[in-house]
Amino acid sequence: GAGVSQSPSNKVTEKGKDVELRCDPISGHTALYWYRQSLGQGLEFLIYFQGNSAPDKSGLPSDRFSAERTGGSVSTLTIQRTQQEDSAVYLCASSREILGNEQFFGPGTRLTVL
Amino acid sequence: AQKVTQAQTEISVVEKEDVTLDCVYETRDTTYYLFWYKQPPSGELVFLIRRNSFDEQNEISGRYSWNFQKSTSSFNFTITASQVVDSAVYFCALSEANTGRRALTFGSGTRLQVQP
Protein backbone atom coordinates (compact mmCIF):
# COMPACT_ATOMS: atom_id res chain seq x y z
CA GLY A 1 0.00 0.00 0.00
CA ALA A 2 1.10 3.50 -0.79
CA GLY A 3 2.09 5.91 1.91
CA VAL A 4 1.06 9.53 2.28
CA SER A 5 1.88 11.49 -0.84
CA GLN A 6 2.26 15.24 -1.23
CA SER A 7 2.60 17.54 -4.19
CA PRO A 8 4.45 19.49 -5.30
CA SER A 9 7.67 18.42 -3.59
CA ASN A 10 9.06 21.91 -4.03
CA LYS A 11 7.36 25.22 -4.65
CA VAL A 12 8.99 28.57 -5.19
CA THR A 13 6.70 31.57 -5.29
CA GLU A 14 6.85 35.31 -5.10
CA LYS A 15 5.67 37.22 -2.09
CA GLY A 16 1.99 38.05 -2.37
CA LYS A 17 1.04 35.10 -4.56
CA ASP A 18 -1.33 32.33 -3.49
CA VAL A 19 -0.20 28.70 -3.30
CA GLU A 20 -1.97 25.35 -3.00
CA LEU A 21 -0.39 22.28 -1.48
CA ARG A 22 -1.90 18.85 -1.91
CA CYS A 23 -1.98 15.77 0.32
CA ASP A 24 -3.17 12.25 -0.45
CA PRO A 25 -3.51 10.25 2.77
CA ILE A 26 -3.13 6.53 3.20
CA SER A 27 -6.23 4.72 2.02
CA GLY A 28 -8.55 3.95 4.91
CA HIS A 29 -7.12 6.61 7.19
CA THR A 30 -9.88 8.91 8.36
CA ALA A 31 -7.71 11.44 10.17
CA LEU A 32 -5.52 13.91 8.29
CA TYR A 33 -3.14 16.48 9.73
CA TRP A 34 -1.09 19.36 8.41
CA TYR A 35 2.10 20.48 10.13
CA ARG A 36 4.90 22.76 9.09
CA GLN A 37 8.57 22.54 9.88
CA SER A 38 10.76 25.60 9.88
CA LEU A 39 14.16 26.36 11.34
CA GLY A 40 12.96 28.82 13.90
CA GLN A 41 9.71 27.16 14.96
CA GLY A 42 10.36 23.44 14.75
CA LEU A 43 7.39 21.20 13.97
CA GLU A 44 4.08 23.02 14.38
CA PHE A 45 0.55 21.72 14.10
CA LEU A 46 -1.65 23.60 11.63
CA ILE A 47 -4.99 21.83 11.14
CA TYR A 48 -6.63 18.44 11.67
CA PHE A 49 -9.52 16.73 9.86
CA GLN A 50 -11.46 13.76 11.15
CA GLY A 51 -14.26 12.29 9.07
CA ASN A 52 -17.21 14.65 8.78
CA SER A 53 -16.43 16.52 11.98
CA ALA A 54 -15.53 20.19 11.93
CA PRO A 55 -11.77 20.53 11.47
CA ASP A 56 -9.54 21.64 14.31
CA LYS A 57 -8.06 24.86 12.93
CA SER A 58 -6.45 25.99 16.15
CA GLY A 59 -2.91 25.82 14.76
CA LEU A 60 -3.40 27.99 11.69
CA PRO A 61 -1.11 31.03 12.13
CA SER A 62 -3.28 33.55 10.31
CA ASP A 63 -6.43 33.88 8.22
CA ARG A 64 -4.27 33.67 5.10
CA PHE A 65 -4.10 29.93 5.75
CA SER A 66 -7.00 27.61 4.98
CA ALA A 67 -7.48 23.95 4.18
CA GLU A 68 -10.16 21.69 2.92
CA ARG A 69 -10.63 18.00 2.60
CA THR A 70 -12.83 16.71 -0.17
CA GLY A 71 -14.67 13.42 0.04
CA GLY A 72 -12.87 12.47 3.22
CA SER A 73 -9.66 11.85 1.32
CA VAL A 74 -7.48 14.38 -0.49
CA SER A 75 -6.69 17.63 1.28
CA THR A 76 -5.51 20.98 -0.02
CA LEU A 77 -3.74 23.59 2.09
CA THR A 78 -4.02 27.08 0.65
CA ILE A 79 -1.85 30.02 1.63
CA GLN A 80 -3.03 33.36 0.32
CA ARG A 81 -0.81 36.41 -0.19
CA THR A 82 2.30 34.47 0.82
CA GLN A 83 4.91 36.13 2.99
CA GLN A 84 8.58 35.28 3.38
CA GLU A 85 7.93 33.91 6.86
CA ASP A 86 5.68 31.27 5.27
CA SER A 87 8.79 29.59 3.85
CA ALA A 88 8.94 26.14 5.45
CA VAL A 89 8.40 22.47 4.78
CA TYR A 90 4.71 21.63 4.95
CA LEU A 91 4.05 18.11 6.15
CA CYS A 92 0.90 16.09 5.87
CA ALA A 93 0.14 13.05 8.03
CA SER A 94 -2.70 10.58 8.29
CA SER A 95 -3.82 8.02 10.81
CA ARG A 96 -6.59 5.63 11.61
CA GLU A 97 -8.86 7.44 14.01
CA ILE A 98 -8.21 5.32 17.01
CA LEU A 99 -7.32 7.45 19.98
CA GLY A 100 -3.60 8.00 20.19
CA ASN A 101 -2.84 6.13 17.01
CA GLU A 102 0.44 6.77 15.25
CA GLN A 103 0.51 9.27 12.42
CA PHE A 104 2.26 8.48 9.15
CA PHE A 105 3.91 11.39 7.41
CA GLY A 106 4.35 12.31 3.78
CA PRO A 107 7.60 13.60 2.29
CA GLY A 108 6.53 17.22 2.61
CA THR A 109 6.36 20.23 0.31
CA ARG A 110 9.23 22.68 0.60
CA LEU A 111 7.82 26.17 0.10
CA THR A 112 10.13 29.07 -0.62
CA VAL A 113 8.69 32.56 -0.77
CA LEU A 114 10.97 35.04 -2.48
CA ALA B 1 -0.89 23.20 27.96
CA GLN B 2 1.20 20.33 26.76
CA LYS B 3 4.93 20.64 26.19
CA VAL B 4 7.77 18.37 25.13
CA THR B 5 11.38 19.20 25.91
CA GLN B 6 14.39 17.64 24.26
CA ALA B 7 17.26 19.38 25.94
CA GLN B 8 19.97 17.80 23.81
CA THR B 9 20.23 19.76 20.59
CA GLU B 10 22.97 17.67 19.05
CA ILE B 11 24.86 14.54 20.04
CA SER B 12 27.90 13.10 18.30
CA VAL B 13 29.11 9.57 18.99
CA VAL B 14 31.43 7.09 17.40
CA GLU B 15 30.00 3.97 15.84
CA LYS B 16 29.23 1.15 18.31
CA GLU B 17 28.77 3.52 21.21
CA ASP B 18 25.48 3.48 23.10
CA VAL B 19 23.55 6.75 23.15
CA THR B 20 20.48 7.95 25.05
CA LEU B 21 18.19 10.69 23.80
CA ASP B 22 16.24 12.44 26.52
CA CYS B 23 12.62 13.51 26.40
CA VAL B 24 10.66 15.26 29.15
CA TYR B 25 7.00 16.08 28.76
CA GLU B 26 4.33 18.15 30.47
CA THR B 27 0.63 17.49 30.36
CA ARG B 28 -2.38 17.90 32.62
CA ASP B 29 -4.25 15.09 30.94
CA THR B 30 -4.45 11.75 32.71
CA THR B 31 -4.49 9.85 29.44
CA TYR B 32 -1.89 10.66 26.87
CA TYR B 33 0.36 9.10 24.25
CA LEU B 34 4.06 9.46 23.65
CA PHE B 35 5.88 8.91 20.39
CA TRP B 36 9.33 8.89 18.89
CA TYR B 37 9.95 9.73 15.26
CA LYS B 38 13.15 9.62 13.23
CA GLN B 39 13.90 12.15 10.48
CA PRO B 40 16.86 10.97 8.37
CA PRO B 41 18.65 13.32 5.98
CA SER B 42 16.08 12.44 3.30
CA GLY B 43 13.59 14.43 5.38
CA GLU B 44 10.65 12.05 5.82
CA LEU B 45 9.48 11.48 9.39
CA VAL B 46 9.49 7.80 10.30
CA PHE B 47 7.40 6.46 13.18
CA LEU B 48 9.39 4.47 15.73
CA ILE B 49 7.23 3.83 18.77
CA ARG B 50 4.07 4.78 20.66
CA ARG B 51 3.36 4.36 24.37
CA ASN B 52 0.20 5.20 26.26
CA SER B 53 0.20 6.70 29.72
CA PHE B 54 -1.10 3.54 31.36
CA ASP B 55 1.71 1.36 30.10
CA GLU B 56 5.03 2.07 31.77
CA GLN B 57 6.59 -1.13 30.63
CA ASN B 58 9.88 -0.49 28.90
CA GLU B 59 10.24 -1.72 25.37
CA ILE B 60 13.10 -3.12 23.35
CA SER B 61 13.18 -3.49 19.60
CA GLY B 62 16.49 -4.70 18.29
CA ARG B 63 19.11 -2.07 19.12
CA TYR B 64 16.42 0.40 20.23
CA SER B 65 14.95 0.63 23.71
CA TRP B 66 12.66 3.06 25.44
CA ASN B 67 12.37 3.93 29.11
CA PHE B 68 9.06 5.49 30.14
CA GLN B 69 8.89 6.88 33.69
CA LYS B 70 5.76 8.74 34.73
CA SER B 71 7.33 9.76 38.03
CA THR B 72 9.81 11.96 36.18
CA SER B 73 7.64 12.62 33.11
CA SER B 74 10.33 11.20 30.88
CA PHE B 75 10.37 8.96 27.86
CA ASN B 76 13.98 8.36 26.94
CA PHE B 77 15.29 6.54 23.90
CA THR B 78 18.48 4.48 23.85
CA ILE B 79 20.30 3.19 20.80
CA THR B 80 22.71 0.40 21.58
CA ALA B 81 25.78 -0.14 19.42
CA SER B 82 25.02 2.86 17.25
CA GLN B 83 25.56 2.73 13.50
CA VAL B 84 26.16 5.41 10.89
CA VAL B 85 22.64 4.76 9.56
CA ASP B 86 21.26 5.95 12.88
CA SER B 87 22.38 9.48 12.03
CA ALA B 88 19.21 11.55 11.94
CA VAL B 89 17.12 14.02 13.87
CA TYR B 90 14.95 12.31 16.47
CA PHE B 91 11.72 13.85 17.69
CA CYS B 92 9.73 13.02 20.79
CA ALA B 93 6.02 13.91 20.64
CA LEU B 94 2.90 13.91 22.79
CA SER B 95 -0.82 13.76 22.14
CA GLU B 96 -3.60 13.98 24.68
CA ALA B 97 -6.82 12.01 24.92
CA ASN B 98 -9.18 14.38 26.67
CA THR B 99 -8.39 17.81 25.26
CA GLY B 100 -10.03 17.14 21.91
CA ARG B 101 -6.81 17.74 20.03
CA ARG B 102 -5.41 14.66 18.36
CA ALA B 103 -2.44 16.46 16.85
CA LEU B 104 1.08 15.88 18.03
CA THR B 105 3.09 18.33 20.09
CA PHE B 106 6.71 17.83 19.15
CA GLY B 107 9.92 18.51 20.97
CA SER B 108 12.57 20.53 19.19
CA GLY B 109 14.45 17.39 18.16
CA THR B 110 17.90 15.96 18.85
CA ARG B 111 20.34 15.66 15.97
CA LEU B 112 22.38 12.48 16.32
CA GLN B 113 25.58 12.13 14.35
CA VAL B 114 27.25 8.74 14.37
CA GLN B 115 30.81 8.89 13.14
CA PRO B 116 32.40 5.82 11.54
PDB file of N, CA and C in Angstrom, chain B residues 39-107:
ATOM      1  N   GLN B  39      13.877  11.404  11.739  1.00  0.00           N
ATOM      2  CA  GLN B  39      13.903  12.147  10.482  1.00  0.00           C
ATOM      3  C   GLN B  39      15.310  12.057   9.895  1.00  0.00           C
ATOM      4  N   PRO B  40      15.537  11.108   8.985  1.00  0.00           N
ATOM      5  CA  PRO B  40      16.859  10.967   8.371  1.00  0.00           C
ATOM      6  C   PRO B  40      17.118  12.126   7.420  1.00  0.00           C
ATOM      7  N   PRO B  41      18.324  12.216   6.884  1.00  0.00           N
ATOM      8  CA  PRO B  41      18.646  13.324   5.976  1.00  0.00           C
ATOM      9  C   PRO B  41      17.694  13.446   4.790  1.00  0.00           C
ATOM     10  N   SER B  42      17.042  12.381   4.411  1.00  0.00           N
ATOM     11  CA  SER B  42      16.081  12.440   3.301  1.00  0.00           C
ATOM     12  C   SER B  42      14.873  13.302   3.658  1.00  0.00           C
ATOM     13  N   GLY B  43      14.622  13.484   4.948  1.00  0.00           N
ATOM     14  CA  GLY B  43      13.590  14.427   5.377  1.00  0.00           C
ATOM     15  C   GLY B  43      12.277  13.831   5.830  1.00  0.00           C
ATOM     16  N   GLU B  44      11.960  12.595   5.483  1.00  0.00           N
ATOM     17  CA  GLU B  44      10.648  12.051   5.824  1.00  0.00           C
ATOM     18  C   GLU B  44      10.636  11.535   7.254  1.00  0.00           C
ATOM     19  N   LEU B  45       9.621  11.918   8.000  1.00  0.00           N
ATOM     20  CA  LEU B  45       9.476  11.482   9.389  1.00  0.00           C
ATOM     21  C   LEU B  45       9.043  10.026   9.432  1.00  0.00           C
ATOM     22  N   VAL B  46       9.764   9.230  10.200  1.00  0.00           N
ATOM     23  CA  VAL B  46       9.491   7.801  10.302  1.00  0.00           C
ATOM     24  C   VAL B  46       9.070   7.478  11.727  1.00  0.00           C
ATOM     25  N   PHE B  47       7.916   6.852  11.870  1.00  0.00           N
ATOM     26  CA  PHE B  47       7.405   6.464  13.178  1.00  0.00           C
ATOM     27  C   PHE B  47       8.263   5.349  13.766  1.00  0.00           C
ATOM     28  N   LEU B  48       8.603   5.497  15.058  1.00  0.00           N
ATOM     29  CA  LEU B  48       9.395   4.467  15.726  1.00  0.00           C
ATOM     30  C   LEU B  48       8.593   3.723  16.791  1.00  0.00           C
ATOM     31  N   ILE B  49       7.922   4.475  17.674  1.00  0.00           N
ATOM     32  CA  ILE B  49       7.229   3.826  18.774  1.00  0.00           C
ATOM     33  C   ILE B  49       6.134   4.731  19.335  1.00  0.00           C
ATOM     34  N   ARG B  50       5.120   4.099  19.926  1.00  0.00           N
ATOM     35  CA  ARG B  50       4.072   4.779  20.659  1.00  0.00           C
ATOM     36  C   ARG B  50       3.880   4.085  21.999  1.00  0.00           C
ATOM     37  N   ARG B  51       3.708   4.891  23.050  1.00  0.00           N
ATOM     38  CA  ARG B  51       3.357   4.361  24.368  1.00  0.00           C
ATOM     39  C   ARG B  51       2.156   5.135  24.880  1.00  0.00           C
ATOM     40  N   ASN B  52       1.264   4.456  25.598  1.00  0.00           N
ATOM     41  CA  ASN B  52       0.198   5.202  26.256  1.00  0.00           C
ATOM     42  C   ASN B  52       0.528   5.366  27.732  1.00  0.00           C
ATOM     43  N   SER B  53      -0.147   6.301  28.363  1.00  0.00           N
ATOM     44  CA  SER B  53       0.202   6.702  29.721  1.00  0.00           C
ATOM     45  C   SER B  53      -0.065   5.619  30.758  1.00  0.00           C
ATOM     46  N   PHE B  54      -0.810   4.596  30.403  1.00  0.00           N
ATOM     47  CA  PHE B  54      -1.103   3.535  31.356  1.00  0.00           C
ATOM     48  C   PHE B  54      -0.119   2.374  31.272  1.00  0.00           C
ATOM     49  N   ASP B  55       0.790   2.467  30.334  1.00  0.00           N
ATOM     50  CA  ASP B  55       1.707   1.359  30.104  1.00  0.00           C
ATOM     51  C   ASP B  55       3.141   1.829  30.289  1.00  0.00           C
ATOM     52  N   GLU B  56       3.663   1.617  31.492  1.00  0.00           N
ATOM     53  CA  GLU B  56       5.026   2.067  31.772  1.00  0.00           C
ATOM     54  C   GLU B  56       6.065   1.003  31.498  1.00  0.00           C
ATOM     55  N   GLN B  57       5.639  -0.074  30.922  1.00  0.00           N
ATOM     56  CA  GLN B  57       6.594  -1.132  30.627  1.00  0.00           C
ATOM     57  C   GLN B  57       7.599  -0.651  29.587  1.00  0.00           C
ATOM     58  N   ASN B  58       8.862  -0.877  29.860  1.00  0.00           N
ATOM     59  CA  ASN B  58       9.881  -0.495  28.900  1.00  0.00           C
ATOM     60  C   ASN B  58       9.839  -1.427  27.698  1.00  0.00           C
ATOM     61  N   GLU B  59      10.322  -0.935  26.595  1.00  0.00           N
ATOM     62  CA  GLU B  59      10.240  -1.717  25.365  1.00  0.00           C
ATOM     63  C   GLU B  59      11.588  -1.774  24.670  1.00  0.00           C
ATOM     64  N   ILE B  60      11.861  -2.917  24.100  1.00  0.00           N
ATOM     65  CA  ILE B  60      13.097  -3.117  23.350  1.00  0.00           C
ATOM     66  C   ILE B  60      12.734  -3.625  21.965  1.00  0.00           C
ATOM     67  N   SER B  61      13.357  -3.023  20.964  1.00  0.00           N
ATOM     68  CA  SER B  61      13.181  -3.488  19.596  1.00  0.00           C
ATOM     69  C   SER B  61      14.538  -3.480  18.929  1.00  0.00           C
ATOM     70  N   GLY B  62      15.156  -4.619  18.871  1.00  0.00           N
ATOM     71  CA  GLY B  62      16.494  -4.698  18.289  1.00  0.00           C
ATOM     72  C   GLY B  62      17.490  -3.883  19.083  1.00  0.00           C
ATOM     73  N   ARG B  63      18.111  -2.917  18.427  1.00  0.00           N
ATOM     74  CA  ARG B  63      19.105  -2.066  19.120  1.00  0.00           C
ATOM     75  C   ARG B  63      18.443  -0.889  19.829  1.00  0.00           C
ATOM     76  N   TYR B  64      17.147  -0.740  19.648  1.00  0.00           N
ATOM     77  CA  TYR B  64      16.421   0.397  20.232  1.00  0.00           C
ATOM     78  C   TYR B  64      15.718  -0.026  21.515  1.00  0.00           C
ATOM     79  N   SER B  65      15.729   0.863  22.499  1.00  0.00           N
ATOM     80  CA  SER B  65      14.951   0.626  23.710  1.00  0.00           C
ATOM     81  C   SER B  65      14.422   1.947  24.224  1.00  0.00           C
ATOM     82  N   TRP B  66      13.303   1.862  24.936  1.00  0.00           N
ATOM     83  CA  TRP B  66      12.656   3.060  25.435  1.00  0.00           C
ATOM     84  C   TRP B  66      12.347   2.890  26.911  1.00  0.00           C
ATOM     85  N   ASN B  67      12.587   3.931  27.670  1.00  0.00           N
ATOM     86  CA  ASN B  67      12.372   3.928  29.111  1.00  0.00           C
ATOM     87  C   ASN B  67      11.346   5.006  29.446  1.00  0.00           C
ATOM     88  N   PHE B  68      10.147   4.573  29.815  1.00  0.00           N
ATOM     89  CA  PHE B  68       9.057   5.492  30.139  1.00  0.00           C
ATOM     90  C   PHE B  68       8.918   5.539  31.649  1.00  0.00           C
ATOM     91  N   GLN B  69       9.043   6.723  32.248  1.00  0.00           N
ATOM     92  CA  GLN B  69       8.894   6.885  33.688  1.00  0.00           C
ATOM     93  C   GLN B  69       7.939   8.039  33.964  1.00  0.00           C
ATOM     94  N   LYS B  70       6.748   7.703  34.417  1.00  0.00           N
ATOM     95  CA  LYS B  70       5.758   8.739  34.727  1.00  0.00           C
ATOM     96  C   LYS B  70       6.200   9.600  35.902  1.00  0.00           C
ATOM     97  N   SER B  71       6.921   9.010  36.840  1.00  0.00           N
ATOM     98  CA  SER B  71       7.328   9.755  38.032  1.00  0.00           C
ATOM     99  C   SER B  71       8.206  10.956  37.683  1.00  0.00           C
ATOM    100  N   THR B  72       8.944  10.852  36.604  1.00  0.00           N
ATOM    101  CA  THR B  72       9.813  11.956  36.182  1.00  0.00           C
ATOM    102  C   THR B  72       9.354  12.559  34.860  1.00  0.00           C
ATOM    103  N   SER B  73       8.196  12.133  34.384  1.00  0.00           N
ATOM    104  CA  SER B  73       7.644  12.624  33.108  1.00  0.00           C
ATOM    105  C   SER B  73       8.682  12.526  31.999  1.00  0.00           C
ATOM    106  N   SER B  74       9.290  11.374  31.892  1.00  0.00           N
ATOM    107  CA  SER B  74      10.329  11.202  30.882  1.00  0.00           C
ATOM    108  C   SER B  74      10.066   9.968  30.020  1.00  0.00           C
ATOM    109  N   PHE B  75      10.523  10.063  28.802  1.00  0.00           N
ATOM    110  CA  PHE B  75      10.366   8.963  27.858  1.00  0.00           C
ATOM    111  C   PHE B  75      11.638   8.935  27.010  1.00  0.00           C
ATOM    112  N   ASN B  76      12.666   8.310  27.555  1.00  0.00           N
ATOM    113  CA  ASN B  76      13.981   8.356  26.940  1.00  0.00           C
ATOM    114  C   ASN B  76      14.203   7.207  25.973  1.00  0.00           C
ATOM    115  N   PHE B  77      15.056   7.452  25.018  1.00  0.00           N
ATOM    116  CA  PHE B  77      15.289   6.536  23.902  1.00  0.00           C
ATOM    117  C   PHE B  77      16.768   6.204  23.846  1.00  0.00           C
ATOM    118  N   THR B  78      17.090   4.912  23.892  1.00  0.00           N
ATOM    119  CA  THR B  78      18.484   4.481  23.849  1.00  0.00           C
ATOM    120  C   THR B  78      18.746   3.655  22.603  1.00  0.00           C
ATOM    121  N   ILE B  79      19.829   3.995  21.937  1.00  0.00           N
ATOM    122  CA  ILE B  79      20.303   3.190  20.804  1.00  0.00           C
ATOM    123  C   ILE B  79      21.575   2.489  21.258  1.00  0.00           C
ATOM    124  N   THR B  80      21.558   1.197  21.180  1.00  0.00           N
ATOM    125  CA  THR B  80      22.713   0.396  21.581  1.00  0.00           C
ATOM    126  C   THR B  80      23.560   0.094  20.350  1.00  0.00           C
ATOM    127  N   ALA B  81      24.860   0.157  20.535  1.00  0.00           N
ATOM    128  CA  ALA B  81      25.783  -0.140  19.419  1.00  0.00           C
ATOM    129  C   ALA B  81      25.397   0.664  18.182  1.00  0.00           C
ATOM    130  N   SER B  82      25.478   1.964  18.309  1.00  0.00           N
ATOM    131  CA  SER B  82      25.020   2.864  17.245  1.00  0.00           C
ATOM    132  C   SER B  82      25.742   2.580  15.922  1.00  0.00           C
ATOM    133  N   GLN B  83      25.027   2.902  14.845  1.00  0.00           N
ATOM    134  CA  GLN B  83      25.562   2.731  13.503  1.00  0.00           C
ATOM    135  C   GLN B  83      25.420   4.038  12.740  1.00  0.00           C
ATOM    136  N   VAL B  84      26.208   4.179  11.694  1.00  0.00           N
ATOM    137  CA  VAL B  84      26.159   5.407  10.892  1.00  0.00           C
ATOM    138  C   VAL B  84      24.743   5.671  10.378  1.00  0.00           C
ATOM    139  N   VAL B  85      24.002   4.614  10.079  1.00  0.00           N
ATOM    140  CA  VAL B  85      22.637   4.765   9.555  1.00  0.00           C
ATOM    141  C   VAL B  85      21.674   5.332  10.593  1.00  0.00           C
ATOM    142  N   ASP B  86      22.111   5.357  11.838  1.00  0.00           N
ATOM    143  CA  ASP B  86      21.263   5.954  12.881  1.00  0.00           C
ATOM    144  C   ASP B  86      21.346   7.479  12.870  1.00  0.00           C
ATOM    145  N   SER B  87      22.247   8.023  12.102  1.00  0.00           N
ATOM    146  CA  SER B  87      22.378   9.482  12.034  1.00  0.00           C
ATOM    147  C   SER B  87      21.088  10.089  11.495  1.00  0.00           C
ATOM    148  N   ALA B  88      20.506  10.966  12.281  1.00  0.00           N
ATOM    149  CA  ALA B  88      19.207  11.553  11.942  1.00  0.00           C
ATOM    150  C   ALA B  88      18.842  12.549  13.028  1.00  0.00           C
ATOM    151  N   VAL B  89      17.714  13.224  12.804  1.00  0.00           N
ATOM    152  CA  VAL B  89      17.125  14.020  13.874  1.00  0.00           C
ATOM    153  C   VAL B  89      15.987  13.194  14.468  1.00  0.00           C
ATOM    154  N   TYR B  90      15.958  13.095  15.782  1.00  0.00           N
ATOM    155  CA  TYR B  90      14.949  12.310  16.468  1.00  0.00           C
ATOM    156  C   TYR B  90      14.019  13.240  17.239  1.00  0.00           C
ATOM    157  N   PHE B  91      12.724  13.022  17.046  1.00  0.00           N
ATOM    158  CA  PHE B  91      11.716  13.849  17.689  1.00  0.00           C
ATOM    159  C   PHE B  91      10.880  13.010  18.653  1.00  0.00           C
ATOM    160  N   CYS B  92      10.667  13.563  19.823  1.00  0.00           N
ATOM    161  CA  CYS B  92       9.727  13.022  20.786  1.00  0.00           C
ATOM    162  C   CYS B  92       8.441  13.836  20.649  1.00  0.00           C
ATOM    163  N   ALA B  93       7.283  13.200  20.817  1.00  0.00           N
ATOM    164  CA  ALA B  93       6.020  13.911  20.635  1.00  0.00           C
ATOM    165  C   ALA B  93       4.966  13.382  21.601  1.00  0.00           C
ATOM    166  N   LEU B  94       3.957  14.197  21.819  1.00  0.00           N
ATOM    167  CA  LEU B  94       2.903  13.907  22.786  1.00  0.00           C
ATOM    168  C   LEU B  94       1.553  14.231  22.179  1.00  0.00           C
ATOM    169  N   SER B  95       0.558  13.386  22.425  1.00  0.00           N
ATOM    170  CA  SER B  95      -0.824  13.763  22.136  1.00  0.00           C
ATOM    171  C   SER B  95      -1.665  13.418  23.349  1.00  0.00           C
ATOM    172  N   GLU B  96      -2.761  14.144  23.506  1.00  0.00           N
ATOM    173  CA  GLU B  96      -3.598  13.982  24.678  1.00  0.00           C
ATOM    174  C   GLU B  96      -4.955  13.410  24.299  1.00  0.00           C
ATOM    175  N   ALA B  97      -5.558  12.678  25.226  1.00  0.00           N
ATOM    176  CA  ALA B  97      -6.822  12.009  24.920  1.00  0.00           C
ATOM    177  C   ALA B  97      -8.032  12.876  25.187  1.00  0.00           C
ATOM    178  N   ASN B  98      -7.966  13.723  26.193  1.00  0.00           N
ATOM    179  CA  ASN B  98      -9.181  14.376  26.670  1.00  0.00           C
ATOM    180  C   ASN B  98      -9.301  15.850  26.320  1.00  0.00           C
ATOM    181  N   THR B  99      -8.335  16.387  25.610  1.00  0.00           N
ATOM    182  CA  THR B  99      -8.387  17.806  25.257  1.00  0.00           C
ATOM    183  C   THR B  99      -9.111  18.041  23.945  1.00  0.00           C
ATOM    184  N   GLY B 100      -9.383  17.004  23.211  1.00  0.00           N
ATOM    185  CA  GLY B 100     -10.032  17.135  21.911  1.00  0.00           C
ATOM    186  C   GLY B 100      -9.049  17.294  20.776  1.00  0.00           C
ATOM    187  N   ARG B 101      -7.795  17.581  21.097  1.00  0.00           N
ATOM    188  CA  ARG B 101      -6.811  17.744  20.026  1.00  0.00           C
ATOM    189  C   ARG B 101      -6.053  16.438  19.846  1.00  0.00           C
ATOM    190  N   ARG B 102      -6.105  15.913  18.659  1.00  0.00           N
ATOM    191  CA  ARG B 102      -5.410  14.656  18.361  1.00  0.00           C
ATOM    192  C   ARG B 102      -4.027  14.901  17.769  1.00  0.00           C
ATOM    193  N   ALA B 103      -3.713  16.157  17.503  1.00  0.00           N
ATOM    194  CA  ALA B 103      -2.443  16.461  16.852  1.00  0.00           C
ATOM    195  C   ALA B 103      -1.281  16.226  17.809  1.00  0.00           C
ATOM    196  N   LEU B 104      -0.127  16.096  17.259  1.00  0.00           N
ATOM    197  CA  LEU B 104       1.082  15.878  18.032  1.00  0.00           C
ATOM    198  C   LEU B 104       1.728  17.207  18.413  1.00  0.00           C
ATOM    199  N   THR B 105       2.201  17.247  19.663  1.00  0.00           N
ATOM    200  CA  THR B 105       3.086  18.326  20.086  1.00  0.00           C
ATOM    201  C   THR B 105       4.493  17.756  20.098  1.00  0.00           C
ATOM    202  N   PHE B 106       5.360  18.349  19.306  1.00  0.00           N
ATOM    203  CA  PHE B 106       6.710  17.831  19.148  1.00  0.00           C
ATOM    204  C   PHE B 106       7.707  18.575  20.029  1.00  0.00           C
ATOM    205  N   GLY B 107       8.750  17.854  20.427  1.00  0.00           N
ATOM    206  CA  GLY B 107       9.917  18.511  20.968  1.00  0.00           C
ATOM    207  C   GLY B 107      10.719  19.125  19.832  1.00  0.00           C
TER     208      GLY B 107
END
